[in-house]
């Protein structure tokens, strides 16, 4: 289990607006939303970042993360309008919390390219 702010959220040591929870996956609203819909989907195991993913080991878990993201997006009413799934990796990628997480953003037209 990761010793990050997300580890604390998984262990319910700090509160979060949880949208989905399973044995392997947790999803909750981002505390600093950048769009009308902005939530995070994380594995419960501690994978620090994208570059630590091993396809042979984590493929099923990654599928579960995307299943959760899509299910919640539908529940939040952004399936038809669309949304963006972002994974920041490392310092230049803008990652602040070293626990793998999908950002799911929607509810407004998002700009491209990102900064
Ligand atoms: P990163 O920059 O690592 O890709 O994204 C980390 C995200 O976690 C940020 O969007 C930030 O707002 C969010 N975040 C950081 N601390 C907390 C927290 O304590 N609770 C929640 N719900 N989100 C957090």
mmCIF file of C-alpha atoms and ligand atoms in Angstrom:
data_model
loop_
_atom_site.group_PDB
_atom_site.id
_atom_site.type_symbol
_atom_site.label_atom_id
_atom_site.label_comp_id
_atom_site.label_asym_id
_atom_site.label_seq_id
_atom_site.Cartn_x
_atom_site.Cartn_y
_atom_site.Cartn_z
ATOM 1 C CA UNK A 1 0.000 0.000 0.000
ATOM 2 C CA UNK A 2 1.420 3.361 -0.963
ATOM 3 C CA UNK A 3 2.567 5.894 1.581
ATOM 4 C CA UNK A 4 1.128 8.853 -0.287
ATOM 5 C CA UNK A 5 -1.959 10.996 0.110
ATOM 6 C CA UNK A 6 -3.747 8.449 -2.086
ATOM 7 C CA UNK A 7 -2.611 5.628 0.207
ATOM 8 C CA UNK A 8 -4.260 7.539 3.049
ATOM 9 C CA UNK A 9 -7.460 7.872 1.001
ATOM 10 C CA UNK A 10 -7.434 4.119 0.250
ATOM 11 C CA UNK A 11 -7.018 3.371 3.970
ATOM 12 C CA UNK A 12 -9.784 5.927 4.774
ATOM 13 C CA UNK A 13 -7.370 7.872 6.947
ATOM 14 C CA UNK A 14 -8.433 11.040 5.145
ATOM 15 C CA UNK A 15 -11.801 11.679 3.531
ATOM 16 C CA UNK A 16 -12.573 11.796 -0.181
ATOM 17 C CA UNK A 17 -15.724 11.882 -2.258
ATOM 18 C CA UNK A 18 -15.603 8.264 -3.327
ATOM 19 C CA UNK A 19 -17.433 7.383 -6.540
ATOM 20 C CA UNK A 20 -16.499 3.720 -6.907
ATOM 21 C CA UNK A 21 -14.697 1.086 -4.901
ATOM 22 C CA UNK A 22 -13.797 -2.531 -5.579
ATOM 23 C CA UNK A 23 -11.181 -4.937 -4.300
ATOM 24 C CA UNK A 24 -8.556 -3.484 -6.640
ATOM 25 C CA UNK A 25 -9.724 -0.017 -7.635
ATOM 26 C CA UNK A 26 -10.810 3.229 -5.995
ATOM 27 C CA UNK A 27 -12.234 6.319 -7.719
ATOM 28 C CA UNK A 28 -12.903 9.681 -6.111
ATOM 29 C CA UNK A 29 -13.436 13.328 -7.041
ATOM 30 C CA UNK A 30 -10.339 15.427 -7.542
ATOM 31 C CA UNK A 31 -10.044 17.969 -4.727
ATOM 32 C CA UNK A 32 -9.012 20.676 -7.211
ATOM 33 C CA UNK A 33 -11.334 20.027 -10.145
ATOM 34 C CA UNK A 34 -10.214 21.389 -13.503
ATOM 35 C CA UNK A 35 -13.533 20.722 -15.224
ATOM 36 C CA UNK A 36 -17.179 20.276 -14.164
ATOM 37 C CA UNK A 37 -16.419 16.543 -13.955
ATOM 38 C CA UNK A 38 -12.954 15.634 -12.688
ATOM 39 C CA UNK A 39 -12.304 12.409 -10.868
ATOM 40 C CA UNK A 40 -9.339 10.130 -10.280
ATOM 41 C CA UNK A 41 -9.188 6.363 -10.687
ATOM 42 C CA UNK A 42 -6.407 4.553 -8.847
ATOM 43 C CA UNK A 43 -5.268 1.012 -8.238
ATOM 44 C CA UNK A 44 -5.164 0.007 -4.588
ATOM 45 C CA UNK A 45 -1.713 -1.472 -5.024
ATOM 46 C CA UNK A 46 1.184 0.947 -5.064
ATOM 47 C CA UNK A 47 2.315 1.476 -8.640
ATOM 48 C CA UNK A 48 4.118 4.825 -8.500
ATOM 49 C CA UNK A 49 3.852 5.823 -12.131
ATOM 50 C CA UNK A 50 3.180 4.800 -15.740
ATOM 51 C CA UNK A 51 6.805 3.840 -16.285
ATOM 52 C CA UNK A 52 6.495 1.238 -13.508
ATOM 53 C CA UNK A 53 3.708 -0.602 -15.330
ATOM 54 C CA UNK A 54 4.551 -4.124 -16.441
ATOM 55 C CA UNK A 55 2.131 -5.284 -19.091
ATOM 56 C CA UNK A 56 2.543 -8.930 -18.149
ATOM 57 C CA UNK A 57 1.743 -8.207 -14.504
ATOM 58 C CA UNK A 58 -0.712 -5.295 -14.634
ATOM 59 C CA UNK A 59 -2.792 -5.778 -17.783
ATOM 60 C CA UNK A 60 -5.898 -7.002 -15.960
ATOM 61 C CA UNK A 61 -5.654 -4.254 -13.366
ATOM 62 C CA UNK A 62 -5.325 -1.587 -16.077
ATOM 63 C CA UNK A 63 -8.461 -2.952 -17.693
ATOM 64 C CA UNK A 64 -10.269 -2.575 -14.373
ATOM 65 C CA UNK A 65 -9.115 1.038 -14.056
ATOM 66 C CA UNK A 66 -10.549 1.861 -17.476
ATOM 67 C CA UNK A 67 -13.758 -0.084 -16.787
ATOM 68 C CA UNK A 68 -14.246 2.004 -13.639
ATOM 69 C CA UNK A 69 -13.445 5.250 -15.484
ATOM 70 C CA UNK A 70 -15.978 4.485 -18.215
ATOM 71 C CA UNK A 71 -18.668 3.335 -15.796
ATOM 72 C CA UNK A 72 -18.381 6.482 -13.685
ATOM 73 C CA UNK A 73 -18.237 8.725 -16.784
ATOM 74 C CA UNK A 74 -21.526 7.215 -17.898
ATOM 75 C CA UNK A 75 -23.034 7.706 -14.441
ATOM 76 C CA UNK A 76 -21.853 11.336 -14.460
ATOM 77 C CA UNK A 77 -23.592 11.914 -17.783
ATOM 78 C CA UNK A 78 -20.533 12.605 -19.948
ATOM 79 C CA UNK A 79 -20.488 9.422 -22.025
ATOM 80 C CA UNK A 80 -22.117 11.033 -25.073
ATOM 81 C CA UNK A 81 -20.358 14.413 -24.912
ATOM 82 C CA UNK A 82 -16.993 12.782 -24.339
ATOM 83 C CA UNK A 83 -14.198 13.180 -21.877
ATOM 84 C CA UNK A 84 -10.446 13.063 -21.508
ATOM 85 C CA UNK A 85 -8.403 10.461 -19.653
ATOM 86 C CA UNK A 86 -4.973 11.707 -18.609
ATOM 87 C CA UNK A 87 -2.097 10.010 -16.846
ATOM 88 C CA UNK A 88 0.727 12.323 -15.863
ATOM 89 C CA UNK A 89 4.110 10.628 -15.477
ATOM 90 C CA UNK A 90 7.034 12.016 -13.543
ATOM 91 C CA UNK A 91 8.270 15.560 -13.147
ATOM 92 C CA UNK A 92 8.023 16.811 -16.725
ATOM 93 C CA UNK A 93 4.718 14.990 -17.098
ATOM 94 C CA UNK A 94 3.290 17.063 -14.256
ATOM 95 C CA UNK A 95 2.782 14.219 -11.806
ATOM 96 C CA UNK A 96 2.494 15.420 -8.212
ATOM 97 C CA UNK A 97 1.283 12.307 -6.424
ATOM 98 C CA UNK A 98 3.517 9.243 -6.932
ATOM 99 C CA UNK A 99 0.674 6.730 -7.041
ATOM 100 C CA UNK A 100 -0.617 5.823 -10.510
ATOM 101 C CA UNK A 101 -3.885 7.578 -11.279
ATOM 102 C CA UNK A 102 -6.154 8.229 -14.230
ATOM 103 C CA UNK A 103 -7.591 11.731 -14.379
ATOM 104 C CA UNK A 104 -11.012 11.746 -16.024
ATOM 105 C CA UNK A 105 -12.144 15.207 -17.099
ATOM 106 C CA UNK A 106 -15.312 16.280 -18.844
ATOM 107 C CA UNK A 107 -18.411 18.406 -18.752
ATOM 108 C CA UNK A 108 -16.878 21.150 -20.877
ATOM 109 C CA UNK A 109 -14.963 21.472 -24.144
ATOM 110 C CA UNK A 110 -11.331 20.748 -23.314
ATOM 111 C CA UNK A 111 -8.486 22.504 -25.096
ATOM 112 C CA UNK A 112 -5.832 20.753 -27.103
ATOM 113 C CA UNK A 113 -2.838 20.651 -27.071
ATOM 114 C CA UNK A 114 -2.305 20.689 -23.308
ATOM 115 C CA UNK A 115 0.273 23.113 -21.926
HETATM 116 P P1 LIG B 1 -1.020 14.629 -10.625
HETATM 117 O O1 LIG B 1 -0.506 16.028 -10.724
HETATM 118 O O2 LIG B 1 -0.160 13.797 -9.723
HETATM 119 O O3 LIG B 1 -1.262 14.000 -11.972
HETATM 120 O O4 LIG B 1 -2.463 14.742 -10.002
HETATM 121 C C1 LIG B 1 -2.702 14.671 -8.638
HETATM 122 C C2 LIG B 1 -4.128 15.103 -8.429
HETATM 123 O O5 LIG B 1 -4.524 14.754 -7.135
HETATM 124 C C3 LIG B 1 -4.331 16.623 -8.564
HETATM 125 O O6 LIG B 1 -5.277 16.897 -9.576
HETATM 126 C C4 LIG B 1 -4.829 17.043 -7.182
HETATM 127 O O7 LIG B 1 -5.814 18.053 -7.223
HETATM 128 C C5 LIG B 1 -5.354 15.743 -6.609
HETATM 129 N N1 LIG B 1 -5.245 15.664 -5.161
HETATM 130 C C6 LIG B 1 -4.129 15.919 -4.421
HETATM 131 N N2 LIG B 1 -4.374 15.725 -3.111
HETATM 132 C C7 LIG B 1 -5.670 15.303 -3.040
HETATM 133 C C8 LIG B 1 -6.498 14.937 -1.936
HETATM 134 O O8 LIG B 1 -6.111 14.954 -0.768
HETATM 135 N N3 LIG B 1 -7.776 14.565 -2.214
HETATM 136 C C9 LIG B 1 -8.247 14.535 -3.511
HETATM 137 N N4 LIG B 1 -9.507 14.157 -3.679
HETATM 138 N N5 LIG B 1 -7.495 14.879 -4.571
HETATM 139 C C10 LIG B 1 -6.215 15.258 -4.330
#
